[in-house]
Amino acid sequence: MLYKFLRARPFVIKQERPKPVFIRPFPKKPMGAKILSRVSAWFGIKKQRDFWRLIAIAACLHVALVLIIYLVGRVHLLSDTFDEHGIGISFAIDSASYRIEASKLAGLLGNWDIAGWIALGSQFHVKLYSICFATFGRVLGFNILSNEPLNLFYYLITLSLVFALTKEVFDRRSALVAMSIVGVWPSFLLHTTQMLRDPLFIAALLLLFLILVRWLTRTLSLHLGAIAGTIGGFACLFLWLSRGDMWEVIFVSVLVGCLFFIIRQIREQRLLAGNMIGVALLLAIALFMPRLVPAYRQTTESLTFKNAQPTKLEGQRASVWSQIPIRITLLRHNFIAAYPQAGSNIDTEVELVGIKDIIRYFPRAVLIGLMSPFPNMWFVAGANVGLKGRILSGAEALIMYLFIALAALTVWRRRAQLSVWMLSVIILVGATALGYVVVNISTLYRMRYAFWMLVIILGTDALVNLRCLSFSRLEGAAKDSPSNL
């Protein structure tokens, strides 16, 4: 009976329905995170933990150095080197006058006199520093601590551009090494703590070089080409506002980039439409920038020259092709007049008048632009920096001699790579132009940093490859040793 009952009415096991699981939607990225992600991807630094680790170390190093310099100046420990505001009066004397001017501008901003701040004819970098003074000066005072946010931004963006430029031309390992070398370069690190226009100029020039290199290494779409040309235009704008007197060098660098882009198209036998849009846009901006944007530039009026006759100069003014020689003559004479008693002057007795003098001086200009200070100045006490400053500059020059040799080796090893040749030509153009014009080594040092960084970038590739080659040879010798046979 029980058996029949069980067969007639089997047990039914009710299955419970699974409870619905509510999955929370993935939170959307804020707009700032999206912009940062796109910018880091454009620079080639997205998901680079070692890069961001180096950036964090560099930021801590810079902030610590600024704090130490301020404290040293505050307690008058090195009164002949730093003043009470942290200004390097021995190696960056221009910062003292810039600080006073920025303080006045900060007062205008504090009184909400925006029109007066705009109307005051100060240099562009001084107005940027005045914004920092107006923001942080009431708490920290008008010193290098208040300017540290802007200087730190310049420093970190320069390192990021060195990394991106080296990675674009070579590889990631070389990029990390080049970034580390530039980050701890002593004189550059010191100058980035001061109120100078050079950090802005260096960052903008490296950004322009990165745009020029990407014309040779990438095939851009139409909109990316337009974006690249626009970014290059902003770089030209900052270069014009920071150092208008070097505009000829910047424009020639753009022309060099255009020339190598044409060579790339001829070699590949195709037209790169997106790249061409960027090239055309940047070239147009560089061509019309001096006419559209006002900036400080030295004029060619009412100047006297030691070894020049007015009739000769007037005859040269009538010729369009003689504008560059006249510009070189003018700027060199102004540098000679501006630093008459400086202890680090070189060839102040040489006035370049006419194309013949410029051609005759060319080898000397290349040497001065690339390799000065020369060994005869390394162990002679300077008028402002003293013996220690000269020894430091001599040590840096000696290291640069090594990097110049390594850069030459890189050019030979990668002689089929257009970007390497373009950077080499830009280095020669920039260094030679500075050697023609700048007679004061201290000023030349600051104006040459961007071109020295290109030398470091080229030399780092040979340095990294020589190191890898030596390790591979050691491993091969260890495998072939009798103990392993």
GROMACS .gro file of C-alpha atoms in nm:
model
  485
    1MET     CA    1   0.000   0.000   0.000
    2LEU     CA    2   0.278   0.240   0.085
    3TYR     CA    3   0.449   0.155  -0.242
    4LYS     CA    4   0.135   0.235  -0.441
    5PHE     CA    5   0.088   0.561  -0.251
    6LEU     CA    6   0.438   0.676  -0.326
    7ARG     CA    7   0.405   0.593  -0.694
    8ALA     CA    8   0.070   0.770  -0.719
    9ARG     CA    9   0.184   1.095  -0.552
   10PRO     CA   10   0.556   1.154  -0.592
   11PHE     CA   11   0.730   1.419  -0.389
   12VAL     CA   12   0.773   1.751  -0.569
   13ILE     CA   13   1.073   1.951  -0.461
   14LYS     CA   14   1.008   2.317  -0.506
   15GLN     CA   15   1.303   2.510  -0.638
   16GLU     CA   16   1.347   2.857  -0.501
   17ARG     CA   17   1.384   3.130  -0.754
   18PRO     CA   18   1.719   3.305  -0.739
   19LYS     CA   19   1.700   3.650  -0.593
   20PRO     CA   20   1.778   3.920  -0.843
   21VAL     CA   21   2.126   4.060  -0.804
   22PHE     CA   22   2.149   4.429  -0.862
   23ILE     CA   23   2.484   4.513  -1.018
   24ARG     CA   24   2.585   4.872  -0.965
   25PRO     CA   25   2.680   5.038  -1.290
   26PHE     CA   26   3.048   5.123  -1.338
   27PRO     CA   27   3.098   5.484  -1.233
   28LYS     CA   28   3.174   5.721  -1.513
   29LYS     CA   29   3.512   5.885  -1.524
   30PRO     CA   30   3.507   6.253  -1.446
   31MET     CA   31   3.593   6.491  -1.727
   32GLY     CA   32   3.933   6.571  -1.574
   33ALA     CA   33   4.029   6.202  -1.565
   34LYS     CA   34   3.928   6.160  -1.930
   35ILE     CA   35   4.136   6.459  -2.036
   36LEU     CA   36   4.435   6.335  -1.833
   37SER     CA   37   4.402   5.989  -1.987
   38ARG     CA   38   4.397   6.127  -2.341
   39VAL     CA   39   4.689   6.360  -2.276
   40SER     CA   40   4.898   6.083  -2.119
   41ALA     CA   41   4.819   5.856  -2.414
   42TRP     CA   42   4.923   6.130  -2.657
   43PHE     CA   43   5.253   6.174  -2.474
   44GLY     CA   44   5.307   5.798  -2.465
   45ILE     CA   45   5.307   5.779  -2.084
   46LYS     CA   46   4.975   5.599  -2.021
   47LYS     CA   47   5.003   5.306  -1.778
   48GLN     CA   48   5.374   5.370  -1.717
   49ARG     CA   49   5.428   5.301  -1.349
   50ASP     CA   50   5.802   5.356  -1.364
   51PHE     CA   51   5.747   5.690  -1.538
   52TRP     CA   52   5.504   5.812  -1.273
   53ARG     CA   53   5.737   5.686  -1.001
   54LEU     CA   54   6.019   5.896  -1.146
   55ILE     CA   55   5.786   6.195  -1.175
   56ALA     CA   56   5.695   6.163  -0.806
   57ILE     CA   57   6.062   6.139  -0.708
   58ALA     CA   58   6.146   6.441  -0.924
   59ALA     CA   59   5.864   6.644  -0.769
   60CYS     CA   60   5.982   6.564  -0.416
   61LEU     CA   61   6.339   6.649  -0.514
   62HIS     CA   62   6.240   6.985  -0.660
   63VAL     CA   63   6.022   7.087  -0.366
   64ALA     CA   64   6.292   6.985  -0.118
   65LEU     CA   65   6.557   7.181  -0.309
   66VAL     CA   66   6.341   7.494  -0.318
   67LEU     CA   67   6.275   7.467   0.055
   68ILE     CA   68   6.646   7.422   0.129
   69ILE     CA   69   6.743   7.719  -0.089
   70TYR     CA   70   6.483   7.939   0.079
   71LEU     CA   71   6.600   7.842   0.429
   72VAL     CA   72   6.965   7.892   0.335
   73GLY     CA   73   6.886   8.239   0.204
   74ARG     CA   74   6.662   8.319   0.500
   75VAL     CA   75   6.934   8.252   0.759
   76HIS     CA   76   7.200   8.418   0.538
   77LEU     CA   77   7.410   8.104   0.526
   78LEU     CA   78   7.535   8.172   0.171
   79SER     CA   79   7.466   8.542   0.144
   80ASP     CA   80   7.687   8.583  -0.163
   81THR     CA   81   7.484   8.316  -0.350
   82PHE     CA   82   7.121   8.348  -0.230
   83ASP     CA   83   6.935   8.647  -0.089
   84GLU     CA   84   6.664   8.635   0.177
   85HIS     CA   85   6.397   8.556  -0.083
   86GLY     CA   86   6.584   8.254  -0.220
   87ILE     CA   87   6.693   8.437  -0.537
   88GLY     CA   88   7.024   8.313  -0.677
   89ILE     CA   89   7.203   8.647  -0.704
   90SER     CA   90   7.525   8.480  -0.821
   91PHE     CA   91   7.386   8.271  -1.110
   92ALA     CA   92   7.037   8.416  -1.180
   93ILE     CA   93   7.066   8.786  -1.105
   94ASP     CA   94   6.778   8.863  -1.344
   95SER     CA   95   6.542   8.696  -1.097
   96ALA     CA   96   6.591   8.981  -0.848
   97SER     CA   97   6.446   9.243  -1.082
   98TYR     CA   98   6.176   9.002  -1.202
   99ARG     CA   99   6.071   8.942  -0.840
  100ILE     CA  100   6.027   9.315  -0.775
  101GLU     CA  101   5.828   9.359  -1.094
  102ALA     CA  102   5.610   9.056  -1.020
  103SER     CA  103   5.539   9.194  -0.672
  104LYS     CA  104   5.403   9.516  -0.823
  105LEU     CA  105   5.187   9.320  -1.065
  106ALA     CA  106   5.061   9.103  -0.779
  107GLY     CA  107   4.955   9.421  -0.598
  108LEU     CA  108   4.744   9.518  -0.899
  109LEU     CA  109   4.582   9.175  -0.903
  110GLY     CA  110   4.521   9.199  -0.528
  111ASN     CA  111   4.327   9.523  -0.585
  112TRP     CA  112   4.137   9.361  -0.875
  113ASP     CA  113   4.293   9.604  -1.120
  114ILE     CA  114   4.293   9.359  -1.410
  115ALA     CA  115   4.306   9.634  -1.671
  116GLY     CA  116   4.617   9.784  -1.512
  117TRP     CA  117   4.777   9.439  -1.490
  118ILE     CA  118   4.717   9.380  -1.860
  119ALA     CA  119   4.825   9.729  -1.963
  120LEU     CA  120   5.154   9.718  -1.774
  121GLY     CA  121   5.424   9.633  -2.026
  122SER     CA  122   5.592   9.349  -1.840
  123GLN     CA  123   5.734   9.035  -1.993
  124PHE     CA  124   5.504   8.737  -2.025
  125HIS     CA  125   5.682   8.512  -1.775
  126VAL     CA  126   5.681   8.791  -1.513
  127LYS     CA  127   5.303   8.819  -1.542
  128LEU     CA  128   5.271   8.445  -1.489
  129TYR     CA  129   5.485   8.468  -1.176
  130SER     CA  130   5.274   8.761  -1.053
  131ILE     CA  131   4.968   8.534  -1.058
  132CYS     CA  132   5.151   8.298  -0.821
  133PHE     CA  133   5.245   8.593  -0.600
  134ALA     CA  134   4.885   8.712  -0.592
  135THR     CA  135   4.764   8.361  -0.503
  136PHE     CA  136   5.021   8.242  -0.251
  137GLY     CA  137   5.213   8.559  -0.162
  138ARG     CA  138   4.993   8.659   0.130
  139VAL     CA  139   5.074   8.334   0.307
  140LEU     CA  140   5.424   8.247   0.188
  141GLY     CA  141   5.555   8.591   0.093
  142PHE     CA  142   5.697   8.714  -0.235
  143ASN     CA  143   5.974   8.456  -0.268
  144ILE     CA  144   6.058   8.135  -0.450
  145LEU     CA  145   5.815   7.937  -0.231
  146SER     CA  146   5.520   8.123  -0.382
  147ASN     CA  147   5.649   8.054  -0.733
  148GLU     CA  148   5.714   7.687  -0.671
  149PRO     CA  149   5.380   7.564  -0.818
  150LEU     CA  150   5.461   7.723  -1.154
  151ASN     CA  151   5.829   7.628  -1.148
  152LEU     CA  152   5.742   7.272  -1.048
  153PHE     CA  153   5.499   7.251  -1.340
  154TYR     CA  154   5.770   7.371  -1.579
  155TYR     CA  155   6.016   7.118  -1.439
  156LEU     CA  156   5.781   6.820  -1.456
  157ILE     CA  157   5.645   6.903  -1.801
  158THR     CA  158   6.003   6.934  -1.927
  159LEU     CA  159   6.085   6.587  -1.795
  160SER     CA  160   5.764   6.449  -1.948
  161LEU     CA  161   5.851   6.598  -2.285
  162VAL     CA  162   6.204   6.456  -2.269
  163PHE     CA  163   6.053   6.114  -2.198
  164ALA     CA  164   5.795   6.144  -2.478
  165LEU     CA  165   6.051   6.271  -2.730
  166THR     CA  166   6.305   5.999  -2.652
  167LYS     CA  167   6.041   5.727  -2.661
  168GLU     CA  168   5.910   5.856  -2.993
  169VAL     CA  169   6.256   5.843  -3.153
  170PHE     CA  170   6.403   5.539  -2.974
  171ASP     CA  171   6.246   5.323  -2.702
  172ARG     CA  172   6.108   5.329  -2.349
  173ARG     CA  173   6.431   5.229  -2.175
  174SER     CA  174   6.626   5.512  -2.336
  175ALA     CA  175   6.341   5.748  -2.248
  176LEU     CA  176   6.360   5.664  -1.878
  177VAL     CA  177   6.739   5.706  -1.875
  178ALA     CA  178   6.728   6.040  -2.060
  179MET     CA  179   6.453   6.167  -1.832
  180SER     CA  180   6.655   6.072  -1.522
  181ILE     CA  181   6.971   6.241  -1.651
  182VAL     CA  182   6.791   6.566  -1.733
  183GLY     CA  183   6.605   6.558  -1.402
  184VAL     CA  184   6.922   6.558  -1.192
  185TRP     CA  185   7.130   6.789  -1.415
  186PRO     CA  186   7.265   7.026  -1.145
  187SER     CA  187   7.261   7.365  -1.318
  188PHE     CA  188   6.925   7.303  -1.485
  189LEU     CA  189   6.775   7.194  -1.154
  190LEU     CA  190   6.905   7.510  -0.986
  191HIS     CA  191   6.778   7.741  -1.259
  192THR     CA  192   6.428   7.591  -1.244
  193THR     CA  193   6.398   7.718  -0.885
  194GLN     CA  194   6.440   8.081  -0.995
  195MET     CA  195   6.213   8.338  -1.161
  196LEU     CA  196   6.349   8.306  -1.514
  197ARG     CA  197   6.188   8.281  -1.855
  198ASP     CA  198   6.408   7.988  -1.956
  199PRO     CA  199   6.193   7.707  -1.803
  200LEU     CA  200   5.891   7.820  -2.007
  201PHE     CA  201   6.104   7.857  -2.319
  202ILE     CA  202   6.260   7.511  -2.278
  203ALA     CA  203   5.926   7.337  -2.224
  204ALA     CA  204   5.765   7.509  -2.524
  205LEU     CA  205   6.065   7.434  -2.747
  206LEU     CA  206   6.065   7.065  -2.652
  207LEU     CA  207   5.692   7.051  -2.728
  208LEU     CA  208   5.761   7.197  -3.072
  209PHE     CA  209   6.036   6.940  -3.130
  210LEU     CA  210   5.796   6.661  -3.034
  211ILE     CA  211   5.546   6.783  -3.296
  212LEU     CA  212   5.820   6.795  -3.561
  213VAL     CA  213   5.936   6.442  -3.475
  214ARG     CA  214   5.583   6.301  -3.497
  215TRP     CA  215   5.559   6.424  -3.854
  216LEU     CA  216   5.834   6.174  -3.932
  217THR     CA  217   5.733   5.882  -3.710
  218ARG     CA  218   5.353   5.869  -3.737
  219THR     CA  219   5.081   5.878  -4.000
  220LEU     CA  220   4.816   6.114  -3.866
  221SER     CA  221   4.454   6.136  -3.965
  222LEU     CA  222   4.305   6.465  -4.079
  223HIS     CA  223   4.173   6.573  -3.740
  224LEU     CA  224   4.483   6.453  -3.553
  225GLY     CA  225   4.700   6.644  -3.798
  226ALA     CA  226   4.497   6.959  -3.732
  227ILE     CA  227   4.524   6.903  -3.356
  228ALA     CA  228   4.901   6.853  -3.381
  229GLY     CA  229   4.936   7.172  -3.586
  230THR     CA  230   4.730   7.365  -3.331
  231ILE     CA  231   4.941   7.236  -3.041
  232GLY     CA  232   5.253   7.333  -3.232
  233GLY     CA  233   5.102   7.677  -3.286
  234PHE     CA  234   5.051   7.720  -2.911
  235ALA     CA  235   5.413   7.615  -2.858
  236CYS     CA  236   5.522   7.883  -3.107
  237LEU     CA  237   5.306   8.137  -2.924
  238PHE     CA  238   5.477   8.067  -2.590
  239LEU     CA  239   5.818   8.073  -2.758
  240TRP     CA  240   5.743   8.409  -2.916
  241LEU     CA  241   5.617   8.556  -2.588
  242SER     CA  242   5.907   8.424  -2.381
  243ARG     CA  243   6.203   8.480  -2.617
  244GLY     CA  244   6.109   8.678  -2.925
  245ASP     CA  245   6.475   8.748  -2.999
  246MET     CA  246   6.527   8.380  -3.084
  247TRP     CA  247   6.240   8.365  -3.330
  248GLU     CA  248   6.467   8.322  -3.631
  249VAL     CA  249   6.613   8.004  -3.478
  250ILE     CA  250   6.265   7.872  -3.402
  251PHE     CA  251   6.140   7.946  -3.752
  252VAL     CA  252   6.444   7.776  -3.909
  253SER     CA  253   6.375   7.471  -3.689
  254VAL     CA  254   6.020   7.457  -3.825
  255LEU     CA  255   6.157   7.481  -4.179
  256VAL     CA  256   6.398   7.195  -4.104
  257GLY     CA  257   6.102   6.985  -3.988
  258CYS     CA  258   5.913   7.067  -4.308
  259LEU     CA  259   6.214   6.969  -4.520
  260PHE     CA  260   6.252   6.630  -4.351
  261PHE     CA  261   5.877   6.570  -4.382
  262ILE     CA  262   5.907   6.623  -4.759
  263ILE     CA  263   6.199   6.378  -4.763
  264ARG     CA  264   5.981   6.122  -4.582
  265GLN     CA  265   5.706   6.153  -4.842
  266ILE     CA  266   5.955   6.116  -5.125
  267ARG     CA  267   6.109   5.810  -4.961
  268GLU     CA  268   5.771   5.644  -4.897
  269GLN     CA  269   5.629   5.763  -5.233
  270ARG     CA  270   5.296   5.871  -5.092
  271LEU     CA  271   5.118   6.182  -4.970
  272LEU     CA  272   5.034   6.198  -4.599
  273ALA     CA  273   4.725   6.418  -4.596
  274GLY     CA  274   4.681   6.440  -4.218
  275ASN     CA  275   5.046   6.523  -4.160
  276MET     CA  276   5.036   6.780  -4.441
  277ILE     CA  277   4.749   6.963  -4.272
  278GLY     CA  278   4.950   6.987  -3.950
  279VAL     CA  279   5.259   7.103  -4.139
  280ALA     CA  280   5.068   7.371  -4.330
  281LEU     CA  281   4.891   7.495  -4.016
  282LEU     CA  282   5.210   7.516  -3.809
  283LEU     CA  283   5.405   7.680  -4.091
  284ALA     CA  284   5.134   7.943  -4.136
  285ILE     CA  285   5.126   8.016  -3.762
  286ALA     CA  286   5.505   8.043  -3.744
  287LEU     CA  287   5.510   8.271  -4.048
  288PHE     CA  288   5.247   8.518  -3.925
  289MET     CA  289   5.313   8.502  -3.548
  290PRO     CA  290   5.547   8.807  -3.536
  291ARG     CA  291   5.291   9.014  -3.728
  292LEU     CA  292   4.986   8.915  -3.523
  293VAL     CA  293   5.115   8.896  -3.165
  294PRO     CA  294   5.313   9.184  -3.013
  295ALA     CA  295   5.620   9.091  -2.813
  296TYR     CA  296   5.946   9.245  -2.700
  297ARG     CA  297   6.215   9.241  -2.968
  298GLN     CA  298   6.525   9.448  -3.011
  299THR     CA  299   6.498   9.686  -3.304
  300THR     CA  300   6.757   9.768  -3.565
  301GLU     CA  301   6.737  10.144  -3.518
  302SER     CA  302   6.996  10.387  -3.384
  303LEU     CA  303   7.278  10.152  -3.292
  304THR     CA  304   7.649  10.218  -3.327
  305PHE     CA  305   7.901   9.949  -3.404
  306LYS     CA  306   8.269   9.954  -3.329
  307ASN     CA  307   8.398   9.827  -3.660
  308ALA     CA  308   8.104   9.910  -3.887
  309GLN     CA  309   8.041  10.202  -4.114
  310PRO     CA  310   7.685  10.341  -4.128
  311THR     CA  311   7.687  10.350  -4.506
  312LYS     CA  312   7.768   9.981  -4.519
  313LEU     CA  313   7.486   9.890  -4.283
  314GLU     CA  314   7.239  10.112  -4.467
  315GLY     CA  315   7.328   9.940  -4.790
  316GLN     CA  316   7.262   9.605  -4.627
  317ARG     CA  317   6.922   9.716  -4.497
  318ALA     CA  318   6.801   9.762  -4.851
  319SER     CA  319   6.854   9.395  -4.931
  320VAL     CA  320   6.607   9.134  -4.813
  321TRP     CA  321   6.869   8.860  -4.808
  322SER     CA  322   7.089   9.059  -4.570
  323GLN     CA  323   6.830   9.074  -4.290
  324ILE     CA  324   6.967   8.765  -4.113
  325PRO     CA  325   7.331   8.891  -4.114
  326ILE     CA  326   7.210   9.230  -3.985
  327ARG     CA  327   7.009   9.054  -3.714
  328ILE     CA  328   7.317   8.856  -3.606
  329THR     CA  329   7.527   9.174  -3.603
  330LEU     CA  330   7.266   9.360  -3.399
  331LEU     CA  331   7.210   9.094  -3.135
  332ARG     CA  332   7.580   9.023  -3.091
  333HIS     CA  333   7.656   9.392  -3.047
  334ASN     CA  334   7.376   9.427  -2.791
  335PHE     CA  335   7.510   9.132  -2.591
  336ILE     CA  336   7.858   9.286  -2.596
  337ALA     CA  337   7.714   9.618  -2.474
  338ALA     CA  338   7.496   9.451  -2.209
  339TYR     CA  339   7.780   9.254  -2.044
  340PRO     CA  340   8.087   9.482  -2.069
  341GLN     CA  341   8.250   9.376  -1.741
  342ALA     CA  342   8.126   9.017  -1.707
  343GLY     CA  343   8.396   8.769  -1.616
  344SER     CA  344   8.256   8.491  -1.836
  345ASN     CA  345   8.258   8.682  -2.165
  346ILE     CA  346   8.418   8.530  -2.472
  347ASP     CA  347   8.528   8.697  -2.798
  348THR     CA  348   8.385   9.036  -2.702
  349GLU     CA  349   8.640   9.204  -2.926
  350VAL     CA  350   8.489   9.037  -3.235
  351GLU     CA  351   8.216   9.231  -3.418
  352LEU     CA  352   8.048   9.049  -3.707
  353VAL     CA  353   7.968   9.291  -3.989
  354GLY     CA  354   7.866   9.141  -4.321
  355ILE     CA  355   7.830   8.792  -4.456
  356LYS     CA  356   8.206   8.742  -4.493
  357ASP     CA  357   8.269   8.789  -4.122
  358ILE     CA  358   7.984   8.552  -4.041
  359ILE     CA  359   8.117   8.278  -4.271
  360ARG     CA  360   8.469   8.321  -4.133
  361TYR     CA  361   8.341   8.293  -3.774
  362PHE     CA  362   8.127   7.981  -3.840
  363PRO     CA  363   8.364   7.711  -3.695
  364ARG     CA  364   8.420   7.920  -3.385
  365ALA     CA  365   8.045   7.972  -3.341
  366VAL     CA  366   7.983   7.595  -3.359
  367LEU     CA  367   8.248   7.530  -3.092
  368ILE     CA  368   8.116   7.803  -2.862
  369GLY     CA  369   7.755   7.695  -2.903
  370LEU     CA  370   7.819   7.326  -2.835
  371MET     CA  371   8.126   7.302  -2.612
  372SER     CA  372   8.170   7.619  -2.408
  373PRO     CA  373   8.287   7.678  -2.139
  374PHE     CA  374   8.626   7.560  -2.258
  375PRO     CA  375   8.880   7.392  -2.025
  376ASN     CA  376   9.078   7.715  -1.975
  377MET     CA  377   8.776   7.857  -1.786
  378TRP     CA  378   8.702   7.559  -1.562
  379PHE     CA  379   8.943   7.636  -1.279
  380VAL     CA  380   8.937   8.017  -1.289
  381ALA     CA  381   8.715   8.184  -1.028
  382GLY     CA  382   8.418   8.362  -1.181
  383ALA     CA  383   8.317   8.714  -1.089
  384ASN     CA  384   7.976   8.602  -0.959
  385VAL     CA  385   7.974   8.222  -0.929
  386GLY     CA  386   8.327   8.190  -0.791
  387LEU     CA  387   8.551   7.887  -0.827
  388LYS     CA  388   8.285   7.633  -0.726
  389GLY     CA  389   8.047   7.751  -0.997
  390ARG     CA  390   8.320   7.731  -1.260
  391ILE     CA  391   8.416   7.379  -1.151
  392LEU     CA  392   8.050   7.272  -1.169
  393SER     CA  393   8.009   7.418  -1.518
  394GLY     CA  394   8.335   7.252  -1.623
  395ALA     CA  395   8.217   6.914  -1.495
  396GLU     CA  396   7.890   6.951  -1.685
  397ALA     CA  397   8.079   7.053  -2.000
  398LEU     CA  398   8.302   6.746  -1.967
  399ILE     CA  399   7.999   6.520  -1.939
  400MET     CA  400   7.848   6.691  -2.242
  401TYR     CA  401   8.164   6.617  -2.442
  402LEU     CA  402   8.095   6.250  -2.371
  403PHE     CA  403   7.732   6.284  -2.477
  404ILE     CA  404   7.830   6.463  -2.798
  405ALA     CA  405   8.052   6.166  -2.885
  406LEU     CA  406   7.769   5.925  -2.798
  407ALA     CA  407   7.525   6.132  -3.005
  408ALA     CA  408   7.760   6.109  -3.305
  409LEU     CA  409   7.767   5.731  -3.256
  410THR     CA  410   7.386   5.723  -3.248
  411VAL     CA  411   7.366   5.922  -3.572
  412TRP     CA  412   7.598   5.670  -3.737
  413ARG     CA  413   7.415   5.365  -3.601
  414ARG     CA  414   7.071   5.503  -3.695
  415ARG     CA  415   7.171   5.685  -4.012
  416ALA     CA  416   6.862   5.553  -4.191
  417GLN     CA  417   6.628   5.716  -3.937
  418LEU     CA  418   6.505   6.060  -4.047
  419SER     CA  419   6.409   6.178  -3.699
  420VAL     CA  420   6.768   6.132  -3.576
  421TRP     CA  421   6.903   6.341  -3.862
  422MET     CA  422   6.642   6.611  -3.805
  423LEU     CA  423   6.730   6.644  -3.436
  424SER     CA  424   7.100   6.659  -3.525
  425VAL     CA  425   7.043   6.942  -3.773
  426ILE     CA  426   6.829   7.132  -3.520
  427ILE     CA  427   7.106   7.097  -3.259
  428LEU     CA  428   7.363   7.239  -3.501
  429VAL     CA  429   7.135   7.525  -3.607
  430GLY     CA  430   7.045   7.626  -3.251
  431ALA     CA  431   7.393   7.591  -3.103
  432THR     CA  432   7.558   7.775  -3.394
  433ALA     CA  433   7.308   8.061  -3.375
  434LEU     CA  434   7.376   8.102  -3.003
  435GLY     CA  435   7.750   8.086  -3.064
  436TYR     CA  436   7.719   8.371  -3.315
  437VAL     CA  437   7.514   8.598  -3.091
  438VAL     CA  438   7.570   8.530  -2.719
  439VAL     CA  439   7.910   8.636  -2.583
  440ASN     CA  440   7.831   8.574  -2.215
  441ILE     CA  441   7.876   8.210  -2.116
  442SER     CA  442   7.633   8.230  -1.823
  443THR     CA  443   7.354   8.353  -2.051
  444LEU     CA  444   7.451   8.102  -2.319
  445TYR     CA  445   7.426   7.825  -2.060
  446ARG     CA  446   7.061   7.901  -1.988
  447MET     CA  447   6.959   7.956  -2.349
  448ARG     CA  448   7.125   7.632  -2.464
  449TYR     CA  449   6.953   7.386  -2.230
  450ALA     CA  450   6.691   7.269  -2.482
  451PHE     CA  451   6.956   7.187  -2.744
  452TRP     CA  452   7.176   7.015  -2.484
  453MET     CA  453   6.874   6.804  -2.392
  454LEU     CA  454   6.851   6.692  -2.754
  455VAL     CA  455   7.219   6.593  -2.736
  456ILE     CA  456   7.144   6.393  -2.419
  457ILE     CA  457   6.848   6.225  -2.592
  458LEU     CA  458   7.064   6.119  -2.886
  459GLY     CA  459   7.353   6.012  -2.665
  460THR     CA  460   7.133   5.809  -2.431
  461ASP     CA  461   7.043   5.566  -2.708
  462ALA     CA  462   7.410   5.483  -2.768
  463LEU     CA  463   7.472   5.468  -2.393
  464VAL     CA  464   7.188   5.220  -2.334
  465ASN     CA  465   7.282   5.005  -2.633
  466LEU     CA  466   7.650   4.995  -2.538
  467ARG     CA  467   7.551   4.886  -2.188
  468CYS     CA  468   7.324   4.612  -2.324
  469LEU     CA  469   7.597   4.502  -2.567
  470SER     CA  470   7.853   4.477  -2.288
  471PHE     CA  471   7.615   4.268  -2.074
  472SER     CA  472   7.542   4.034  -2.366
  473ARG     CA  473   7.914   3.986  -2.426
  474LEU     CA  474   7.972   3.907  -2.059
  475GLU     CA  475   7.691   3.652  -2.064
  476GLY     CA  476   7.832   3.496  -2.381
  477ALA     CA  477   8.179   3.474  -2.227
  478ALA     CA  478   8.035   3.312  -1.916
  479LYS     CA  479   7.856   3.048  -2.124
  480ASP     CA  480   8.172   2.969  -2.321
  481SER     CA  481   8.396   2.946  -2.013
  482PRO     CA  482   8.563   2.605  -1.945
  483SER     CA  483   8.369   2.558  -1.623
  484ASN     CA  484   8.044   2.547  -1.822
  485LEU     CA  485   8.171   2.303  -2.085
   0.00000   0.00000   0.00000
